[in-house]
Every structure is written in C-alpha cells, then in structure tokens.
Short mmCIF file of C-alpha atoms in Angstrom, two decimals:
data_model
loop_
_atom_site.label_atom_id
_atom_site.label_comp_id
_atom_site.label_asym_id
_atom_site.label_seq_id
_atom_site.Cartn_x
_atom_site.Cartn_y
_atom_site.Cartn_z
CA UNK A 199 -39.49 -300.54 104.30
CA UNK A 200 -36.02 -299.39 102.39
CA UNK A 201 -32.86 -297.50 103.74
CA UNK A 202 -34.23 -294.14 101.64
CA UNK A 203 -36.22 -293.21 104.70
CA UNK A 204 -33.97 -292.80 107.92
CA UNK A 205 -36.70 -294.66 109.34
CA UNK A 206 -36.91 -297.17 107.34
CA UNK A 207 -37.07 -300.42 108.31
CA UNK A 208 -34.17 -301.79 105.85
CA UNK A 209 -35.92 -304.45 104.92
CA UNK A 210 -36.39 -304.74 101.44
CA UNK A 211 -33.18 -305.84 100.77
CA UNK A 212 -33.81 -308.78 103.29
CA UNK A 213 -31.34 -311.21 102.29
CA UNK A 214 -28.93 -308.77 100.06
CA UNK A 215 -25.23 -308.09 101.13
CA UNK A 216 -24.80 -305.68 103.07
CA UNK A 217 -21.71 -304.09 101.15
CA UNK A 218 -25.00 -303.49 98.41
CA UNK A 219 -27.05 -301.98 100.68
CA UNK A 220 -29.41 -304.84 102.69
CA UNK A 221 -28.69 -306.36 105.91
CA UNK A 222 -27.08 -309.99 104.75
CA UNK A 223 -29.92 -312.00 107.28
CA UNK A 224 -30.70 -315.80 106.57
CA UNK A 225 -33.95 -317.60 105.43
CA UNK A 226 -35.12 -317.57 109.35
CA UNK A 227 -35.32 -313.60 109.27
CA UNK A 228 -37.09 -313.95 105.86
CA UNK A 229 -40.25 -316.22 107.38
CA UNK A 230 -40.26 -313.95 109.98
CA UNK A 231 -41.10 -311.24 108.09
CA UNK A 232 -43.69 -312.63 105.86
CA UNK A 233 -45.10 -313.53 108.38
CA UNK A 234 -45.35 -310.45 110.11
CA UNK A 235 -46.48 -308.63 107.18
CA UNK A 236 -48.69 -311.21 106.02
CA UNK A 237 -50.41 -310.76 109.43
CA UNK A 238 -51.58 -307.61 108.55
CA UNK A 239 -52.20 -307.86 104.96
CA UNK A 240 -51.46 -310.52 102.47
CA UNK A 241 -51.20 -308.72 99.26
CA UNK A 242 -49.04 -306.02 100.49
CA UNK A 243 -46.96 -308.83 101.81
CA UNK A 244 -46.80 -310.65 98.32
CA UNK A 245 -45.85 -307.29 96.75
CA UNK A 246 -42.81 -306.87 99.17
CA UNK A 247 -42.26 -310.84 98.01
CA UNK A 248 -41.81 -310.26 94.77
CA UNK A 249 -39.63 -307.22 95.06
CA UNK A 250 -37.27 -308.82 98.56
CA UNK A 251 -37.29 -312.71 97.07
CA UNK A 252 -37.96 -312.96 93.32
CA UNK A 253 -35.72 -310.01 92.77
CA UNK A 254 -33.55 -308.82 95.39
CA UNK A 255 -32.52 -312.62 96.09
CA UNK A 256 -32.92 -314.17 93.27
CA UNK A 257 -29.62 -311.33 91.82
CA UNK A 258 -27.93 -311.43 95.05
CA UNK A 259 -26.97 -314.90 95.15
CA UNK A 260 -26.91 -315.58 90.76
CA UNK A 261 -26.17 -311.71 89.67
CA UNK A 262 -22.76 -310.95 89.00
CA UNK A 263 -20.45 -308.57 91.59
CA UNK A 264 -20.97 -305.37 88.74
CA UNK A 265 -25.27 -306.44 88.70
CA UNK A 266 -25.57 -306.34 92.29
CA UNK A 267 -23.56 -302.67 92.31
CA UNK A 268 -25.98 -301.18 89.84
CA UNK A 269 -29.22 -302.96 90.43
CA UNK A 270 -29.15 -303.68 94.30
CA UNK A 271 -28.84 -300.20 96.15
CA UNK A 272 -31.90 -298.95 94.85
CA UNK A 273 -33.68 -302.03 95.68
CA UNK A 274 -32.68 -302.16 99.15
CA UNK A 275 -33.28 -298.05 99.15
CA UNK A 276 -36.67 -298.67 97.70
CA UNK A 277 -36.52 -296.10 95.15
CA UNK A 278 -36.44 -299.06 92.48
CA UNK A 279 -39.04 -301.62 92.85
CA UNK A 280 -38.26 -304.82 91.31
CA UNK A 281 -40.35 -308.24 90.44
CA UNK A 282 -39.67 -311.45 88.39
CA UNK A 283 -41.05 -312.75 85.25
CA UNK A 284 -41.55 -317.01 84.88
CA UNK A 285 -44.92 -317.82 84.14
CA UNK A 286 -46.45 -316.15 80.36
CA UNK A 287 -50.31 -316.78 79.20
CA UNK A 288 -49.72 -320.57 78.22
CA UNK A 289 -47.50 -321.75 80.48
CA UNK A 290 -47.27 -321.67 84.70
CA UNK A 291 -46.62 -324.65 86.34
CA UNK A 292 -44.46 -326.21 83.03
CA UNK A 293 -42.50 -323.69 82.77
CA UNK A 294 -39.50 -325.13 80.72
CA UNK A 295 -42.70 -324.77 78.36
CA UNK A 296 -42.20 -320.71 78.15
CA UNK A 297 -42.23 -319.50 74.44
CA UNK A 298 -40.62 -316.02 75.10
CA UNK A 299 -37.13 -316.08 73.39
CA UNK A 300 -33.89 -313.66 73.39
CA UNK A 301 -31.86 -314.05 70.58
CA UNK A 302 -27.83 -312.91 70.44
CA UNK A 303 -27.81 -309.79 67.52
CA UNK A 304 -24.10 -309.70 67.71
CA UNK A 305 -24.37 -306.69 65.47
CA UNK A 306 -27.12 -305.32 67.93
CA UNK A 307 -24.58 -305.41 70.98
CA UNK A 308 -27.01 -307.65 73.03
CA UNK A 309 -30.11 -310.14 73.13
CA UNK A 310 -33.25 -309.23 70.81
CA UNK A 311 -36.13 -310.16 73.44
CA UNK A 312 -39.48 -310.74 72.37
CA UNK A 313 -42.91 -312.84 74.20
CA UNK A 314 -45.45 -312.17 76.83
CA UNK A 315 -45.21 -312.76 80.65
CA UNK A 316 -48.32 -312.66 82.95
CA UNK A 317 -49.65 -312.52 86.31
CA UNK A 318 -46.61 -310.77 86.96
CA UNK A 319 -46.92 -309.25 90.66
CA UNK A 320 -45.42 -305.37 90.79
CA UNK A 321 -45.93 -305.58 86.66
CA UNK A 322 -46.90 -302.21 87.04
CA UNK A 323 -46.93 -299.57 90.17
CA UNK A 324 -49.24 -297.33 88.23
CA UNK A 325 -51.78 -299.60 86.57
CA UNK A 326 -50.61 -297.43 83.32
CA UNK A 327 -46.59 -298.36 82.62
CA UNK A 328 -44.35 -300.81 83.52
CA UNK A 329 -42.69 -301.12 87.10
CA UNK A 330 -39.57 -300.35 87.61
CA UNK A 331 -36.92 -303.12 86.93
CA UNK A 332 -37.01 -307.24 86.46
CA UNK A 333 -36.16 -310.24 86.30
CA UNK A 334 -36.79 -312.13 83.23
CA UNK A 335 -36.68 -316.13 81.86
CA UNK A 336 -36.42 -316.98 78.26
CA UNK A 337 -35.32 -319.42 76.32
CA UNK A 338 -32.22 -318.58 74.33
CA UNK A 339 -31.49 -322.51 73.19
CA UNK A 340 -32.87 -325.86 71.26
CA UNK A 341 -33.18 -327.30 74.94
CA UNK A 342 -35.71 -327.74 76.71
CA UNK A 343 -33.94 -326.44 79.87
CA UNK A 344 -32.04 -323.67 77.94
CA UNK A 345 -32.99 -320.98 79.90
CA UNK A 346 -31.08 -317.49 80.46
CA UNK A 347 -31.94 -314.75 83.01
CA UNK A 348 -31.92 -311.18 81.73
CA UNK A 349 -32.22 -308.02 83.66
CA UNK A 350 -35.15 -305.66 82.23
CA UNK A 351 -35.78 -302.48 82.63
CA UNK A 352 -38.53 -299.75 82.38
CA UNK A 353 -38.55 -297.57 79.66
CA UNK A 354 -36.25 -300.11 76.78
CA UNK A 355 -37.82 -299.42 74.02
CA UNK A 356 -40.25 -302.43 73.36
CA UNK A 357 -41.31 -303.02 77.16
CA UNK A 358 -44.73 -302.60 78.17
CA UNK A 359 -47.10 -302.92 79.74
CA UNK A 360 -49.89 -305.61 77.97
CA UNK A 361 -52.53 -305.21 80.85
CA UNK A 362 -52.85 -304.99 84.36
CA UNK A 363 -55.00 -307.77 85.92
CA UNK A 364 -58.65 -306.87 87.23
CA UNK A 365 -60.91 -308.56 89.33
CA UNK A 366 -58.66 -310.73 91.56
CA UNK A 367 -60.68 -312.88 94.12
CA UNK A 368 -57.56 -312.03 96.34
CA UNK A 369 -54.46 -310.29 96.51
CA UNK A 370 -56.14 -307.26 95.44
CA UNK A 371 -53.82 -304.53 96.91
CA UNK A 372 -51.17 -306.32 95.21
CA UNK A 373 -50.50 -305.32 91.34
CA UNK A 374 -50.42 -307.93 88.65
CA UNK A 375 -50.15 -307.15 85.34
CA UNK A 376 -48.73 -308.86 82.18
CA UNK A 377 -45.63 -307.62 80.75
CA UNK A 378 -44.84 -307.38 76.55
CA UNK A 379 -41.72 -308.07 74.82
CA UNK A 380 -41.43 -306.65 71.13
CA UNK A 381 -37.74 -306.87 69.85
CA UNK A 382 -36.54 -305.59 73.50
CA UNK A 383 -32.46 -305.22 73.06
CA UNK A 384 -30.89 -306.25 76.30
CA UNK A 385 -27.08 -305.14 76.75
CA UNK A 386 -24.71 -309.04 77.24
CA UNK A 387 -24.29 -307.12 80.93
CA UNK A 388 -27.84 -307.39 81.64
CA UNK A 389 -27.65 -311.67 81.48
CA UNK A 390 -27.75 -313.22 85.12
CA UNK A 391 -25.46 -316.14 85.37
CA UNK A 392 -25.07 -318.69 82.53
CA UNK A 393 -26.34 -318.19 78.83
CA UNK A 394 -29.19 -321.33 79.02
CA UNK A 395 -28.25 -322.15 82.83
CA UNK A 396 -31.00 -320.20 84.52
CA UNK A 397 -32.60 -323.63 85.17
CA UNK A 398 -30.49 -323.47 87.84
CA UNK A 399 -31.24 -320.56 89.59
CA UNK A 400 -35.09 -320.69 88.75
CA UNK A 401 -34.76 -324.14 91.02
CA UNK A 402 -32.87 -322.36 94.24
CA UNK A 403 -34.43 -319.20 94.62
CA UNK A 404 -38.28 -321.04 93.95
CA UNK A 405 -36.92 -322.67 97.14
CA UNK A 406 -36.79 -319.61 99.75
CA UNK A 407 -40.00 -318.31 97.57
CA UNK A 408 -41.96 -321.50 98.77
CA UNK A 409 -40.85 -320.59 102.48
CA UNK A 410 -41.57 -316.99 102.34
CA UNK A 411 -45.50 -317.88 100.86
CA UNK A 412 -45.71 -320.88 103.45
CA UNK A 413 -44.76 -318.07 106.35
CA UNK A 414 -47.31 -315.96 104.29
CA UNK A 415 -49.87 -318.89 105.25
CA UNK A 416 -48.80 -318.31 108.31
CA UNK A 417 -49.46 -315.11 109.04
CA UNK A 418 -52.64 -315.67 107.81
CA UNK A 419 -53.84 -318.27 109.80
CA UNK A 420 -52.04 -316.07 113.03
CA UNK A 421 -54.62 -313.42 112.52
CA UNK A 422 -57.32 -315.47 112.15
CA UNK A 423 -56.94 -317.24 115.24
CA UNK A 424 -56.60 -314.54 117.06
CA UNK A 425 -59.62 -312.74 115.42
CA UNK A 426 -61.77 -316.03 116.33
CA UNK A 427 -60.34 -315.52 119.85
CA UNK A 428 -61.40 -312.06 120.03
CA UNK A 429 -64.57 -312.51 118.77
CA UNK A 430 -65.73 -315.97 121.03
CA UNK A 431 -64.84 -313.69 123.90
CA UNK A 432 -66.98 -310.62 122.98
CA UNK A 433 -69.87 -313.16 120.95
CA UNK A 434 -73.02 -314.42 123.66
CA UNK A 435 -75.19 -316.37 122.47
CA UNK A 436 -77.82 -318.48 124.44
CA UNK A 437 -76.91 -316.01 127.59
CA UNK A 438 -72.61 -317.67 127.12
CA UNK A 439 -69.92 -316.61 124.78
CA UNK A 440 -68.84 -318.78 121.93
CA UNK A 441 -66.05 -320.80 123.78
CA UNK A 442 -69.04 -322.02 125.95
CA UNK A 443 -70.04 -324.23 122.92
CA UNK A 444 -68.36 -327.39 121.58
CA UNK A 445 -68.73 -326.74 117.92
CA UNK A 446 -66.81 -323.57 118.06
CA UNK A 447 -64.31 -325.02 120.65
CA UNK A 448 -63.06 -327.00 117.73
CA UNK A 449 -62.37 -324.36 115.27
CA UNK A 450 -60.67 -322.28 117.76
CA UNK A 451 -58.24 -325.64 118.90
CA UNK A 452 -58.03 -327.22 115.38
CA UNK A 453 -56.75 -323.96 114.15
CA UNK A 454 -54.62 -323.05 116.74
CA UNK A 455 -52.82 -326.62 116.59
CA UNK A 456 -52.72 -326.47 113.17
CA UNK A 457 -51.07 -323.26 112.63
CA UNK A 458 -48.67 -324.65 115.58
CA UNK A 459 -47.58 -327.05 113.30
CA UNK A 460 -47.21 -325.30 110.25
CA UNK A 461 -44.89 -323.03 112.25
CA UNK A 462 -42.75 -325.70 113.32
CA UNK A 463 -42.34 -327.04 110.13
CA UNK A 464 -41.19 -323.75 108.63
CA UNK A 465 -38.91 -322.51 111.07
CA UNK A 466 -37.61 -326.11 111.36
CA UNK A 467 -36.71 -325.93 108.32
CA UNK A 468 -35.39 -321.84 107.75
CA UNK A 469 -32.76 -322.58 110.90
CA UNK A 470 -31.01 -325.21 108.55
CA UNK A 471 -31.24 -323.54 105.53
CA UNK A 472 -28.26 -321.72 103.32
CA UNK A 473 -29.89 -319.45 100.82
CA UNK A 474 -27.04 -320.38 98.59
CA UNK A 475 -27.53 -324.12 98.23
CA UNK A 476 -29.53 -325.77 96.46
CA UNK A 477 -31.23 -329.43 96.89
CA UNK A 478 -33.95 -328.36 99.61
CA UNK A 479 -36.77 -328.52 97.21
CA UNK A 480 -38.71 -331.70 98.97
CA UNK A 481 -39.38 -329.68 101.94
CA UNK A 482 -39.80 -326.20 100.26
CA UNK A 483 -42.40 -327.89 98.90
CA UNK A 484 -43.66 -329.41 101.55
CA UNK A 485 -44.06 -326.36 103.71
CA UNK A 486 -45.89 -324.57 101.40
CA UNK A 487 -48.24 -327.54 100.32
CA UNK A 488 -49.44 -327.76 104.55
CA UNK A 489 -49.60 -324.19 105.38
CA UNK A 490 -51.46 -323.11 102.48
CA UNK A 491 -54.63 -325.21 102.55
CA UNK A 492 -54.29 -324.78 106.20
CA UNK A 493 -54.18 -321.11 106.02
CA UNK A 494 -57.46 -321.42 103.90
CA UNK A 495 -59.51 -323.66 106.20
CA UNK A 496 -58.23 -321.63 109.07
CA UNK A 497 -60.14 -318.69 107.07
CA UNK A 498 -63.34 -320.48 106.69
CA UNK A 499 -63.54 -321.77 109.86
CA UNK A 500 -63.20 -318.14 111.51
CA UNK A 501 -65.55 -317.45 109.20
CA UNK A 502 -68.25 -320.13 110.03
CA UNK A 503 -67.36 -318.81 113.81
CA UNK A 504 -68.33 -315.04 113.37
CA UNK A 505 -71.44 -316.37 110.72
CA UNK A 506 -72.95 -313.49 109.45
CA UNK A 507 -70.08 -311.05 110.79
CA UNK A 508 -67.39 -313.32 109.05
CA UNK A 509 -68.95 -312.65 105.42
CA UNK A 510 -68.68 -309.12 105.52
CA UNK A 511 -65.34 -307.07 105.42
CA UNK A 512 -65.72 -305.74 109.15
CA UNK A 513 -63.82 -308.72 111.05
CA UNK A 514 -61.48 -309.02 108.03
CA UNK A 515 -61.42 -312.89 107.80
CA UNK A 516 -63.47 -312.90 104.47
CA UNK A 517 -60.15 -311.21 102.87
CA UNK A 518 -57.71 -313.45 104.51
CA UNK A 519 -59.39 -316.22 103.04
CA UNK A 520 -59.61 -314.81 99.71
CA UNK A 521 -56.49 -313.96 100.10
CA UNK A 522 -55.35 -317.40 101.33
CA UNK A 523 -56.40 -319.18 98.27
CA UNK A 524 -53.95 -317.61 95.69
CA UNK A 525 -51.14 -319.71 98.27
CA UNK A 526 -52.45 -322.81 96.65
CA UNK A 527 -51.46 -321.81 93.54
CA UNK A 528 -48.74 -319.03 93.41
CA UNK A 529 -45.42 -320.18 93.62
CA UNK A 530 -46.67 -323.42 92.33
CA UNK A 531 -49.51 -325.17 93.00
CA UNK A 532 -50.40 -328.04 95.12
CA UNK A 533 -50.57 -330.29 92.46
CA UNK A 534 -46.98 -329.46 91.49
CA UNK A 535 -46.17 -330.34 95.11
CA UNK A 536 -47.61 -333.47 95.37
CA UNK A 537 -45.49 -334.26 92.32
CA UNK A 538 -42.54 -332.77 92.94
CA UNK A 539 -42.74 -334.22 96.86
CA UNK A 540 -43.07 -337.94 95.10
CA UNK A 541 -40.24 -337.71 92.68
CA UNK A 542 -37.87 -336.73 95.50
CA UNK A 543 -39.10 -339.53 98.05
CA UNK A 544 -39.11 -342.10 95.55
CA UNK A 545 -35.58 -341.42 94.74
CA UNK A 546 -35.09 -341.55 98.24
CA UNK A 547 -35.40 -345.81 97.70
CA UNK A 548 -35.30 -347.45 100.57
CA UNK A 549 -33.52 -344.70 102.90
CA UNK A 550 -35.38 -344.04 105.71
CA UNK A 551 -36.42 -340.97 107.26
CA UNK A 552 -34.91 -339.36 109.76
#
C-alpha cells in the first residue's frame, strides 16, 4: 500500500503532504478507501486506519514541519508502521479521565513517561514487541483537559509491549495489544503541538476517524448486499430462487436502501469537509452512529438469508458481522454519539436546520 514498492499503491500516506511523501487527497478520497478495503476485509482495513488516520493524519495536520520530515516518509513508504494511543485499561470513552502522565525532567532533556494504554490497534506487528512508532496522550497538567501529544518510539528504553489482545469476536486479523510506559524519556522534539493542548487535536482528527469507520460500515454492508444478491440468485427453494419470496425480498431492499443512505450521508458530508478544521463533530458523529448499526443488521440479515450457509465462514457474512460490531464501539461508541449529537443540537437553540 506504501511508495517502498514501485507498485505500490501510495496510499498509506492518504492525506499526508506530498512534499513528505503521500499524495495530499481530501476526506472524500479517504471514505473511498475504507471503503474499498473494508469491502474486502474489515480488520485489515482498521489496521491501515490506524496507521493512514490516527497517525499519518493526526501528525500531518498537528506535527511540526521537522516531525513530519522525520516521521512521515517512512509512513507513507510503509517501512514504519504507525498507530495512536487514547484509550488505557480504565478509561475509553472519558478520556480526559486517562491516568498516564509525562513529566518535564529538565535535567533528563525531555518528558519522563509512565502508564498503560490498551486496545491499541498495530500495538504490536509481531504479537512479541512493540510496533513500530506512535502516537501518544497524557496528561502533563492539574487540568482536566491538559493533555500533550508525544511521539513514541520502538525500542526507548521503558516501551513495551504489556500484552497483545486474544480472542477478539472481530477484527481478528487486526493486532491489538496494550502498550507499557515505565519512566519512558521522550526528547521536547518528540511533543506534537501544544504542551496540555492536545485536547485540541484529539477533537479534529477523532473527526475524519469517525468518517473513515462510518465508510468502514460501509464497505461492510456493500459486500453483504451483494453476497445476499449472489446467493438469492443461485439459492431454490420450493422449485424458485430466494427473490421469489417476500420475506427475503425485504432483506435484500431494506439493505440495499439502507446502505444507499448511509452512503449519501458520508460522502455528503467528506465533499465539504477540510481536514484542517475543526467544528464538524455533530455529523462525524452522526455518520458513524447510522452506518454502524446498519452495517451490523445488514450482516444479520444476509445471514438469516443464506440460514445455515450464513453461520459458517464459507459465504463470509458471519465475519462481516463480527466484524461490524466493534464499529459500535471503536472510535467511540454509540452512546457517546447520542450524547455528543444532543449537546451540539441543543446548542443549536432555536436555529433551524438546513
């Protein structure tokens, strides 16, 4: 997917300058290929996610010009595989709750680093070290919203790996691990933006990561309507194929209209979207709060189509809906949604929508 092959596509550095190596496209290009990729498989598609969007993006538009001239070429190349560290063992969805802290050891030449991140996708490439470089959150102030980015990378002394995660109802052919801080030095070069303003650009790049896991959805729910499509064609039963029969007539047409509407919603909103702003979070919310449950009952209703056939790996719909359910909760969850989607259209007043 990098620029090290001659072949490559160029795509991991997505959104990325092109002076540092990626191809400088907009949020539009960056549903399109989650989608795509999601299509085909949704855990090698939240892998590239976490390296193209939580990384790559997320330093591209906070990182400073000297950051994006070391880290970014061999992201884009792909001989550096990057990932981003939020959420830690007690706290996901509040995150301003995280406990990990980096202290300034003036005498140290840097930030002492020390606490526990988890379910950190691309936490490890090997399932026995560390991946290659990250993105980390921690609080480095009294505040609750004093927050600093630091770039991490494998092989400081005090990274490593805690665990990689087992057993995954989903996502399985994506890595997750947790990641373990103990007295990590990070050089003053290695902070991303602000000293305690990463709030900042936690809030803008969780808004293109919303999009990219809504087109994720979408993919999904692509490849199961065409599977059900496929299948009601080939599937007799009672001497006529599946689309002869009004119960199955409605999960093909419910799905299909669904995922219509998903994808309007998402592209809608990519074509107006500048990956530098910030203040789109009602609808970054919003797209990933439809197409995720829709993905899902997409699944299960090409699953109830195929019966027997649908349980089993063969047709492949059992894994996109396992796969479909982590979208309800990665990223943020629906319930964070709902919330977020109600403090933003209650400040909204009286203003009505356009």
């Amino acid at each position: 997917l990098g620029t090290a092959d001659p072949e490559g596509l160029g795509i991991l550095g997505l959104t990325a300058p092109e002076e540092h190596g990626g191809t400088g496209f907009d949020a539009t290009a960056c549903a399109l290929v989650h989608e795509e990729l999601s299509y085909s498989d949704p855990a090698f598609c939240l892998s590239y996610l976490a390296h193209s969007v939580l990384f790559v993006n997320n330093l591209a538009v906070n990182g400073s010009g000297q950051q994006l001239e070391k880290f970014l070429p061999g992201a884009c190349e792909g001989t550096k595989i990057g990932g981003m560290c939020m959420s830690e063992p007690a706290a996901g969805t509040d995150v301003l709750g995280m406990k990990t802290t980096a202290k300034l050891d003036q005498d140290a030449g840097g930030y002492i680093l020390n606490g526990a991140k988890m379910w950190i996708t691309n936490g490890t490439l090997t399932g026995k070290d560390t991946g290659d470089v990250f993105l980390v959150y921690a609080r480095t102030g009294e505040g609750r919203s004093d927050i600093t980015q630091f770039v991490v990378e494998r092989g400081m002394e005090g990274f490593n790996l805690g665990q990689k995660i087992e057993d995954k109802l989903g996502m399985r052919a994506s890595m997750t691990a947790e990641l373990v801080f103990d007295n990590v030095l990070i050089p003053e070069e290695n902070v991303v933006g602000e000293v305690n303003g990463a709030t900042l650009c936690m809030m803008r790049n969780l808004e293109i990561e919303r999009i990219a896991l809504a087109a994720m959805a979408l993919g999904i729910a692509r490849r199961c309507v065409d599977d059900m499509k496929r299948y009601a064609a080939e599937r007799t039963a009672f001497g006529k194929d599946l689309y002869s029969f009004g119960q199955m007539q409605r999960h093909i047409a419910e799905s299909y209209a669904e995922y219509m509407a998903g994808r309007c919603y998402v592209y809608g909103l990519c074509n107006g979207l500048d990956l530098s702003t910030y203040g789109n979070g009602l609808d970054a919310d919003g797209v990933k709060l439809y197409c995720a449950p829709m993905a899902k009952n997409v699944a299960d209703r090409a699953i109830q189509l195929m019966g027997g056939y649908g349980y089993v790996g063969e047709y492949n719909v059992e894994r996109m809906f396992r796969d479909a359910k982590l979208l309800e909760i990665g990223g943020g969850t629906n319930e964070s949604h709902h919330k977020n989607m109600s403090r933003d259209l209650r400040r909204m007043s009286d203003n009505k929508l356009e």
